[in-house]
PDB file of C-alpha atoms in Angstrom:
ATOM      1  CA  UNK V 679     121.221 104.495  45.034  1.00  0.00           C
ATOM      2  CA  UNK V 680     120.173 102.140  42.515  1.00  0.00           C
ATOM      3  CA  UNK V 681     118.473 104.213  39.269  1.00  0.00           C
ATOM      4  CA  UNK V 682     116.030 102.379  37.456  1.00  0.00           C
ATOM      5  CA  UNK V 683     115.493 103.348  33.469  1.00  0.00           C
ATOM      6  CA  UNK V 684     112.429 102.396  31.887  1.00  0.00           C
ATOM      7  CA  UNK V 685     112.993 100.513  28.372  1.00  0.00           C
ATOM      8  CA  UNK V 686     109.651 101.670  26.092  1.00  0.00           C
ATOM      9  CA  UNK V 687     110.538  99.851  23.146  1.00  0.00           C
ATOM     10  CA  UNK V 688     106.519  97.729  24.097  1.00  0.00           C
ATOM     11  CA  UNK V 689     105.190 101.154  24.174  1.00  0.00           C
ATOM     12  CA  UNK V 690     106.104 101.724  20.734  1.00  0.00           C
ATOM     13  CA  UNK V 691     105.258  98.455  19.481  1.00  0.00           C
ATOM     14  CA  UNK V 692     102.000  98.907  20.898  1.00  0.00           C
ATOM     15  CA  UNK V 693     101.671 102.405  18.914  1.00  0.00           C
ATOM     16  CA  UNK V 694     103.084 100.698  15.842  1.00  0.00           C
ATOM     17  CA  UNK V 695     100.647  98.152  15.715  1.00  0.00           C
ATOM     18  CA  UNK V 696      97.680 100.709  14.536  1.00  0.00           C
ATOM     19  CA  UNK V 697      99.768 103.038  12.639  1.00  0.00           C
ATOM     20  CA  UNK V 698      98.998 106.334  14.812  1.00  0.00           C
ATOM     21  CA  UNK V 699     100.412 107.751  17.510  1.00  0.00           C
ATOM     22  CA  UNK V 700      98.608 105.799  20.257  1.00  0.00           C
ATOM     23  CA  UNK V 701      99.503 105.621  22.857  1.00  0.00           C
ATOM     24  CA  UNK V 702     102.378 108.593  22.190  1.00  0.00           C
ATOM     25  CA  UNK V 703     105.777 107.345  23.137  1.00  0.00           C
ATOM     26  CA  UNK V 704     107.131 110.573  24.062  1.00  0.00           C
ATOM     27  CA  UNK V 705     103.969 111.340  26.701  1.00  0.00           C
ATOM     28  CA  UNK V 706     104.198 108.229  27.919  1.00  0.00           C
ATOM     29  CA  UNK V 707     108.204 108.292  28.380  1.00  0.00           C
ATOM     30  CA  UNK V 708     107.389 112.097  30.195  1.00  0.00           C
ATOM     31  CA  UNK V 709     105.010 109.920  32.570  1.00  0.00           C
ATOM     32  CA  UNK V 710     107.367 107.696  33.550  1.00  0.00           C
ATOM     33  CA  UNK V 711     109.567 110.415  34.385  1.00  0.00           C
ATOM     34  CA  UNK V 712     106.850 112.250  36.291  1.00  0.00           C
ATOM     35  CA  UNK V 713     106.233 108.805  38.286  1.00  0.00           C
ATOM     36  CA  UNK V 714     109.620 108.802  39.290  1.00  0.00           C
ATOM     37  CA  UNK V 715     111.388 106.691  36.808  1.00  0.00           C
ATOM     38  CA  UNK V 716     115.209 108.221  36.979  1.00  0.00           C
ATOM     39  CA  UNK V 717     116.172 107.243  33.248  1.00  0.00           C
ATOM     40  CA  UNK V 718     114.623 106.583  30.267  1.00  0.00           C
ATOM     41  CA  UNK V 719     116.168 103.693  27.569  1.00  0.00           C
ATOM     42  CA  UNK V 720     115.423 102.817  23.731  1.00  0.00           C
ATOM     43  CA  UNK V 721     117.048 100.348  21.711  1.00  0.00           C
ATOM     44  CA  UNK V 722     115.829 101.762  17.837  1.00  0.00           C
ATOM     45  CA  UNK V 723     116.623  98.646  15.729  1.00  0.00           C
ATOM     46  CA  UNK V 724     117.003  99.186  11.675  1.00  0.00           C
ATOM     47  CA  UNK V 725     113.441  98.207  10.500  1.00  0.00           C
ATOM     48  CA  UNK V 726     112.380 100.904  13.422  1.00  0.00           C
ATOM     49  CA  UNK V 727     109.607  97.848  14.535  1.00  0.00           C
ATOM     50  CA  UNK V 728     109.217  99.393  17.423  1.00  0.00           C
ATOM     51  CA  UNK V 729     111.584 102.853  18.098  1.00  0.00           C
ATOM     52  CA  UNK V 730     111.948 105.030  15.403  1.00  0.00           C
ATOM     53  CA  UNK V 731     114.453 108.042  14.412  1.00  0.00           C
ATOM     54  CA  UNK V 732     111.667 110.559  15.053  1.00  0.00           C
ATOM     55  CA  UNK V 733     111.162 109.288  18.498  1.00  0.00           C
ATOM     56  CA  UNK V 734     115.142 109.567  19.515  1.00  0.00           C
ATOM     57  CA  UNK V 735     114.949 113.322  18.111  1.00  0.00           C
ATOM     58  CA  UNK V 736     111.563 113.617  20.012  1.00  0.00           C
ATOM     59  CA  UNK V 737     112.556 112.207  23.479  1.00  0.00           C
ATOM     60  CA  UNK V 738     116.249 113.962  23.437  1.00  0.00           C
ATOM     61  CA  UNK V 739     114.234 117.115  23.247  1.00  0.00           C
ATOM     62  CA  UNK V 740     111.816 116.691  26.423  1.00  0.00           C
ATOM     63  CA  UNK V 741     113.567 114.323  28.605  1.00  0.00           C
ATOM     64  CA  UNK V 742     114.279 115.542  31.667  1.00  0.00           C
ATOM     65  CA  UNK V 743     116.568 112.439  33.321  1.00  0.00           C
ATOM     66  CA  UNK V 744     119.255 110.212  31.818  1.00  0.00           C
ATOM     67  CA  UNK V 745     118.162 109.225  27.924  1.00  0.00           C
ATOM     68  CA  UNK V 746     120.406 106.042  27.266  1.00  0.00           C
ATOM     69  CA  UNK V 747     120.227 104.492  24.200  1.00  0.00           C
ATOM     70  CA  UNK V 748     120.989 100.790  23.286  1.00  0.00           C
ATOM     71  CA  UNK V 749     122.059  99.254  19.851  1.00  0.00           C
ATOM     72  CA  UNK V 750     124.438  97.525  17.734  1.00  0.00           C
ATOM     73  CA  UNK V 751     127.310  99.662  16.920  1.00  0.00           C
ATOM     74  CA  UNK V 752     126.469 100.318  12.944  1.00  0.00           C
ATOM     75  CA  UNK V 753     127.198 103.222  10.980  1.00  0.00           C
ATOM     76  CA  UNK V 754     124.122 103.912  10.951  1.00  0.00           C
ATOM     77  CA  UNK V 755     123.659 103.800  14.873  1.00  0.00           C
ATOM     78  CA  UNK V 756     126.856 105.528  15.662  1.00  0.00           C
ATOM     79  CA  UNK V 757     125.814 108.197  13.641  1.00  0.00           C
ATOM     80  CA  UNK V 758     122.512 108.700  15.403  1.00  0.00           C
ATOM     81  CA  UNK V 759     123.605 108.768  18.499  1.00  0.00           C
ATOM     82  CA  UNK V 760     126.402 110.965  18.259  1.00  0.00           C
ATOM     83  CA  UNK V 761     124.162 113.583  16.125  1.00  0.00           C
ATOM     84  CA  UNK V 762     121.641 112.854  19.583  1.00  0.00           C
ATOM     85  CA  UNK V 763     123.963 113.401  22.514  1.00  0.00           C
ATOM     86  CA  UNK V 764     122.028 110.946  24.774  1.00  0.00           C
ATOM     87  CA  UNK V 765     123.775 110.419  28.313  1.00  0.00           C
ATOM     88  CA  UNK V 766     124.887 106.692  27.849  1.00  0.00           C
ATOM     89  CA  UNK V 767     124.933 103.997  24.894  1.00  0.00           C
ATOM     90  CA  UNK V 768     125.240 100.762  25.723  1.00  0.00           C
ATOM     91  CA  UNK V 769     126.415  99.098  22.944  1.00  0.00           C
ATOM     92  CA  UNK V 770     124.683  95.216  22.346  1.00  0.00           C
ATOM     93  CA  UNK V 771     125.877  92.718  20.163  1.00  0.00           C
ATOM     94  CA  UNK V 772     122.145  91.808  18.404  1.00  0.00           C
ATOM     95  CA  UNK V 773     121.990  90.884  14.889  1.00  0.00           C
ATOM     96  CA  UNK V 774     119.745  93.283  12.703  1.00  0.00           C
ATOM     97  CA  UNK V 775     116.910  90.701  13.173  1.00  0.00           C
ATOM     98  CA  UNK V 776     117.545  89.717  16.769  1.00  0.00           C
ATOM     99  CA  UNK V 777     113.511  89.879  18.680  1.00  0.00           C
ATOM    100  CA  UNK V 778     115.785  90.454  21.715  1.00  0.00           C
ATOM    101  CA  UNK V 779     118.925  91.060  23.322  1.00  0.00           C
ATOM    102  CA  UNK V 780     119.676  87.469  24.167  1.00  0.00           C
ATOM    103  CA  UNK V 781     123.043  87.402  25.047  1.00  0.00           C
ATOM    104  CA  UNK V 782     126.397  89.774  26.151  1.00  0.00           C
ATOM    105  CA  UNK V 783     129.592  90.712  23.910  1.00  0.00           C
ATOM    106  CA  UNK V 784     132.172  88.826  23.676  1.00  0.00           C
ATOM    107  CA  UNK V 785     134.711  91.233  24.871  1.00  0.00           C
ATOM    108  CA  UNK V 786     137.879  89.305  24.587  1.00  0.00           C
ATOM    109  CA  UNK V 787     137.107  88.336  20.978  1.00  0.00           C
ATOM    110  CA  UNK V 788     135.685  91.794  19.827  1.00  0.00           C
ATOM    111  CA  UNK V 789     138.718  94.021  21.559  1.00  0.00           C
ATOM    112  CA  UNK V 790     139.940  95.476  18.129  1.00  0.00           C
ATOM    113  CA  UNK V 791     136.325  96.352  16.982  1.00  0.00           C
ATOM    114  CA  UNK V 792     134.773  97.965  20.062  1.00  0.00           C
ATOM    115  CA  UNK V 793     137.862  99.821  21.324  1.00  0.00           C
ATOM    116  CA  UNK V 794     137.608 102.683  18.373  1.00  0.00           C
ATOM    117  CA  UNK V 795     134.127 103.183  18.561  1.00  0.00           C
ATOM    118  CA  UNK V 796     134.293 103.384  22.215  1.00  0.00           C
ATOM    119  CA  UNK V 797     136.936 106.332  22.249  1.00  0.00           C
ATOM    120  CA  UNK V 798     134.693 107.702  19.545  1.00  0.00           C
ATOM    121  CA  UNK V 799     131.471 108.097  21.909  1.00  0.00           C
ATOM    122  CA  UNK V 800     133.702 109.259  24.141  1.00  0.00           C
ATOM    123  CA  UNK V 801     135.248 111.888  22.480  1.00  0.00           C
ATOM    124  CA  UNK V 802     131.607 112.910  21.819  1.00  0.00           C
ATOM    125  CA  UNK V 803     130.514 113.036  25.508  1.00  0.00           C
ATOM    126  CA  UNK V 804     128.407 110.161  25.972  1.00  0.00           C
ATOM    127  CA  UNK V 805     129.031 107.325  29.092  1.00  0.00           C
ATOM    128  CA  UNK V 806     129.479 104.144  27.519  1.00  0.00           C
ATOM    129  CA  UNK V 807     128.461 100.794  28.518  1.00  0.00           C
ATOM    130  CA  UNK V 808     128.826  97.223  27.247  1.00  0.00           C
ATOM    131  CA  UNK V 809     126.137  94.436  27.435  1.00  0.00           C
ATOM    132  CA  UNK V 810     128.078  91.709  28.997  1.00  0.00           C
ATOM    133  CA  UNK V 811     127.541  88.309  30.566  1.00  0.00           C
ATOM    134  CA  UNK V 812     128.260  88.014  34.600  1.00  0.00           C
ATOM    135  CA  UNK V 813     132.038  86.765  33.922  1.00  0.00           C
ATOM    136  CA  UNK V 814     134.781  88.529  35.639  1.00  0.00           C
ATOM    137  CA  UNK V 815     137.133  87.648  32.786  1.00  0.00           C
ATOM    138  CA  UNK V 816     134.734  89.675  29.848  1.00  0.00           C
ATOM    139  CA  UNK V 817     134.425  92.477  32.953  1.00  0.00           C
ATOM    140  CA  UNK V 818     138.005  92.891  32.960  1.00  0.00           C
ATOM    141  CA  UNK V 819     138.485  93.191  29.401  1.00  0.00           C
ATOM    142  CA  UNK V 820     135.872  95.645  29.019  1.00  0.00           C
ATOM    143  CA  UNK V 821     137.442  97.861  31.706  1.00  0.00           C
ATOM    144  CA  UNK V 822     140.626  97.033  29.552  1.00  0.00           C
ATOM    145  CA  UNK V 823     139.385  98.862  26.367  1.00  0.00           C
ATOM    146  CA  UNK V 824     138.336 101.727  28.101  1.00  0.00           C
ATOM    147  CA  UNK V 825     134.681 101.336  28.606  1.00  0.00           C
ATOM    148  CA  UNK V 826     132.857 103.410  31.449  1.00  0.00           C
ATOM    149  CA  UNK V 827     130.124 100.825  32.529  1.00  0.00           C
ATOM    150  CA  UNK V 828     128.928  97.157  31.991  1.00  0.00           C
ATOM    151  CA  UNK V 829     125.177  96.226  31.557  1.00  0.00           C
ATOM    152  CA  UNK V 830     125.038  92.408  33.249  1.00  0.00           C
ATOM    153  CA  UNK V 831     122.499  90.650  31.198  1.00  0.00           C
ATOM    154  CA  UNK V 832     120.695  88.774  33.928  1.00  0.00           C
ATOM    155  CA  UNK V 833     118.189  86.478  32.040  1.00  0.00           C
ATOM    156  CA  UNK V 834     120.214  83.662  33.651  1.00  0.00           C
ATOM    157  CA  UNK V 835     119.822  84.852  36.580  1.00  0.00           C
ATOM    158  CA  UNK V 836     115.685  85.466  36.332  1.00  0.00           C
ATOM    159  CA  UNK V 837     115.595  81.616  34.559  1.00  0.00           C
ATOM    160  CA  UNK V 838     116.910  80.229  37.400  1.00  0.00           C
ATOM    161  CA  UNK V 839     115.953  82.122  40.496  1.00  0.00           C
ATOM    162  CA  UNK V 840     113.109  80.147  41.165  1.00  0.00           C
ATOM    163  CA  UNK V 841     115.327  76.882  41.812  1.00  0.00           C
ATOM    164  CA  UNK V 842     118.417  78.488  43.363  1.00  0.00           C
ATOM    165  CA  UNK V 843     118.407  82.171  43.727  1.00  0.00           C
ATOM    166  CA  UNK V 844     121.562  82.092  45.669  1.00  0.00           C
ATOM    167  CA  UNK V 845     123.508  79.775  42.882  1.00  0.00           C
ATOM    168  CA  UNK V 846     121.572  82.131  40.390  1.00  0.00           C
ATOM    169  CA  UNK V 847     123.083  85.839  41.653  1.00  0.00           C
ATOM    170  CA  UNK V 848     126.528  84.254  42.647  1.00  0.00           C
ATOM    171  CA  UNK V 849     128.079  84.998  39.213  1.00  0.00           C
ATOM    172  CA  UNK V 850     126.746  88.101  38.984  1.00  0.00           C
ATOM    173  CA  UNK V 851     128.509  89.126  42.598  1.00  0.00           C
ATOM    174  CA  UNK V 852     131.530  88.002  41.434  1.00  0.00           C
ATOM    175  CA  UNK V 853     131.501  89.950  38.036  1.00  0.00           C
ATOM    176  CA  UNK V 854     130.094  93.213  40.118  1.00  0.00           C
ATOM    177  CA  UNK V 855     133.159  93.019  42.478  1.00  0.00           C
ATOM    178  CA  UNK V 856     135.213  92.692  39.201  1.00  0.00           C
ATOM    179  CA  UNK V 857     134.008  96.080  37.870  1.00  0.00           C
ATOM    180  CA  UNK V 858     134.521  98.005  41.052  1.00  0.00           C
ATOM    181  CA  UNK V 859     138.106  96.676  40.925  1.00  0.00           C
ATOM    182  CA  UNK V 860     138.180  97.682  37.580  1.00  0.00           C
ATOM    183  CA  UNK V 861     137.015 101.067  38.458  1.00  0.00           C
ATOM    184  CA  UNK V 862     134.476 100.887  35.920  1.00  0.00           C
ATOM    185  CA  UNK V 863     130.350 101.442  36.655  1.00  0.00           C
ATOM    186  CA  UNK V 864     127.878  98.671  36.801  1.00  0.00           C
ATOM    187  CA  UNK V 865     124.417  98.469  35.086  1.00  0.00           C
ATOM    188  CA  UNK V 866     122.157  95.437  34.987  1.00  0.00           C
ATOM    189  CA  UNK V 867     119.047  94.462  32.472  1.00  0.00           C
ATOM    190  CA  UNK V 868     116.599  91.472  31.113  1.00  0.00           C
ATOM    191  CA  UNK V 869     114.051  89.017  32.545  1.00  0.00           C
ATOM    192  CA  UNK V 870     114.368  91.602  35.817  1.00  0.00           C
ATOM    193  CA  UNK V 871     111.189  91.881  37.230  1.00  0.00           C
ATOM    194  CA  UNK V 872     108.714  92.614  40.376  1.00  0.00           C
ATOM    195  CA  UNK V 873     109.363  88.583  42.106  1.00  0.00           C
ATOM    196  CA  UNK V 874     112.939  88.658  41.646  1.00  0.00           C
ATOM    197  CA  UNK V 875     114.298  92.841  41.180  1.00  0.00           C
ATOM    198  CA  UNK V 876     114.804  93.270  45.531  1.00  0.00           C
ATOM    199  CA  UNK V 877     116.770  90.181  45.954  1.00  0.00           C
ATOM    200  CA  UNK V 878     119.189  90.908  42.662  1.00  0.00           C
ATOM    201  CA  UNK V 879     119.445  94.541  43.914  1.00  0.00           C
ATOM    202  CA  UNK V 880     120.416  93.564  48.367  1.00  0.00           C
ATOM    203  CA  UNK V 881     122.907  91.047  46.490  1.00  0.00           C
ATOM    204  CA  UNK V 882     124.444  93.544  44.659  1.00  0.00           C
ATOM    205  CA  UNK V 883     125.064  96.909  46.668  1.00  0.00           C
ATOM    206  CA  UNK V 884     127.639  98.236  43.626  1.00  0.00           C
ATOM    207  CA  UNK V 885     124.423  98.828  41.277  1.00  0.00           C
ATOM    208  CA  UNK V 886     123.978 102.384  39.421  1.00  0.00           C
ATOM    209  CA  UNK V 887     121.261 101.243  37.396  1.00  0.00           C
ATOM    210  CA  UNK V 888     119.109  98.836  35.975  1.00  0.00           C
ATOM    211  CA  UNK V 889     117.390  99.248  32.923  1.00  0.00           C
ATOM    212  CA  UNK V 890     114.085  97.511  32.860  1.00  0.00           C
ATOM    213  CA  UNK V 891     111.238  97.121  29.884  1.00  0.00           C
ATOM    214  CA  UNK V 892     108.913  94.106  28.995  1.00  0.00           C
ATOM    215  CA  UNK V 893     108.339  93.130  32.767  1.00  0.00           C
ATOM    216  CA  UNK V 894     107.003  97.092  33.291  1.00  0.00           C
ATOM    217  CA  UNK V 895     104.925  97.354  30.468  1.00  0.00           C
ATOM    218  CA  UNK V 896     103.309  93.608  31.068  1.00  0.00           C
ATOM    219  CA  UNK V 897     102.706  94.627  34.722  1.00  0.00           C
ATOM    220  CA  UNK V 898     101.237  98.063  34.022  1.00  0.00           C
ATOM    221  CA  UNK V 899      98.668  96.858  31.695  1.00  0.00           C
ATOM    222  CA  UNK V 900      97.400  95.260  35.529  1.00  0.00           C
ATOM    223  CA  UNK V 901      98.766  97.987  38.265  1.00  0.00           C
ATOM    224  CA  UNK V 902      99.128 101.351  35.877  1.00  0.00           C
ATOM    225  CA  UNK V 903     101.907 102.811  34.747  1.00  0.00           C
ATOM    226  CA  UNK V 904     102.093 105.285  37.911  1.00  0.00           C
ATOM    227  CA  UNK V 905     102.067 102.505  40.345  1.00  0.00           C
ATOM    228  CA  UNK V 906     104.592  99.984  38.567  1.00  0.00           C
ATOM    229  CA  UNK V 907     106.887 102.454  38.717  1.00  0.00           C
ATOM    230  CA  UNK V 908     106.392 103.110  42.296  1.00  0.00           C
ATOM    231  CA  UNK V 909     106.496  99.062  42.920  1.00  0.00           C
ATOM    232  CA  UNK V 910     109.799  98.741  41.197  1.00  0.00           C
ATOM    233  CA  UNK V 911     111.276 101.722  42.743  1.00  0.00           C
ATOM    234  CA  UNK V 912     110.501 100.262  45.989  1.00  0.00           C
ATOM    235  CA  UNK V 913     112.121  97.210  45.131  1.00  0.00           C
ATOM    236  CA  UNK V 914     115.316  99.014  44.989  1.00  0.00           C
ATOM    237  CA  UNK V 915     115.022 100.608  48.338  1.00  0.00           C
ATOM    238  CA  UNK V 916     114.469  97.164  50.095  1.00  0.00           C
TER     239      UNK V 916
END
């Protein structure tokens, strides 16, 4: 079965906006669990815009499914999550400043920097992922260096589904067959939402999770957090 994690960096935003603690990121990250969300995912960025250190200590302490927690692999990040002890990292390759993840690691080229601190999350106990782009070759690599999962960024996919969605997933099938002959586990995240989730999920049986954010937040603020969740969790049962 296909998990889905619910990304509430918006949530936090949202609270950040006024200063307060409203709405409370922690409550609301309980909810989603309650709903029957099966993982919950940050990405805290330096200037904490949106997730801050408080809320990793916060959520680690209450969560009751998989925590996974997304960043660039700083110091500073390393040593947070290691001192947290979420389930998974997935490891991005944003600039400080990036708005969004907008695109995956360049495995081949970043071999000697990602291979230590891989071993080192995994000497702590935490599944690792890599964001990645839906080519076998960077798949391979990252299976390579010892890496437990990839996360296949799938905005390309979600930009052109409405054209071709056939064209738009075949990379993607290729680079999920690539992982399971790698042996290694297969996430998926961005732009994945309610029109095109079902049809990205039936073309790719291999999926363990995908981690979705924006898209839940933007439809909740219509449908309610309790029956988003349910919408997008039947989209991965079709």
């Amino acid at each position: 079965m296909t998990r889905l994690s619910v990304n509430i960096n918006k949530v936090a935003t949202l609270r950040n906006a006024r200063g307060e603690n409203v709405p409370d990121v922690v409550k609301f990250a309980q909810d989603a669990e309650k709903f029957g969300a099966q993982g919950i995912t940050v990405h805290p960025r330096p200037d904490e815009r949106h997730i801050t250190r408080k809320d990793v200590g916060d959520l680690k302490k209450v969560l009751t499914t998989e925590f996974n927690i997304e960043g660039y692999p700083s110091d500073d990040f390393l040593k947070l999550v290691i001192e947290t002890g979420p389930a998974q990292v997935t490891l991005v390759p944003d600039a400080p400043d990036a708005l969004t993840s907008s695109a995956g690691w360049d495995v081949v080229k970043n071999a000697d920097f990602l291979t230590p601190i891989l071993a080192r999350l995994r000497q702590a106990g935490i599944r690792t992922s890599l964001f990645v782009e839906a080519d076998p070759v960077q798949v391979r690599k990252a299976a390579e260096i010892g890496v437990d999962r990839v996360e296949l960024y799938t905005k390309p996919y979600a930009d052109n589904y409405d054209s071709d969605r056939d064209a738009a997933v075949a990379p993607f099938i290729l680079a999920s067959q690539e992982a399971r002959k790698a042996g290694i586990g297969l996430n998926a995240g961005h732009d994945l939402n309610l029109k095109n989730l079902a049809f990205f999920h039936k073309s790719l049986p291999l999926l363990d999770e995908v981690s979705i954010g924006h898209a839940i937040i933007a439809d909740a603020l219509y449908l309610g957090i309790e029956k988003t969740i349910s919408e997008y969790l039947h989209q991965l049962q079709k």
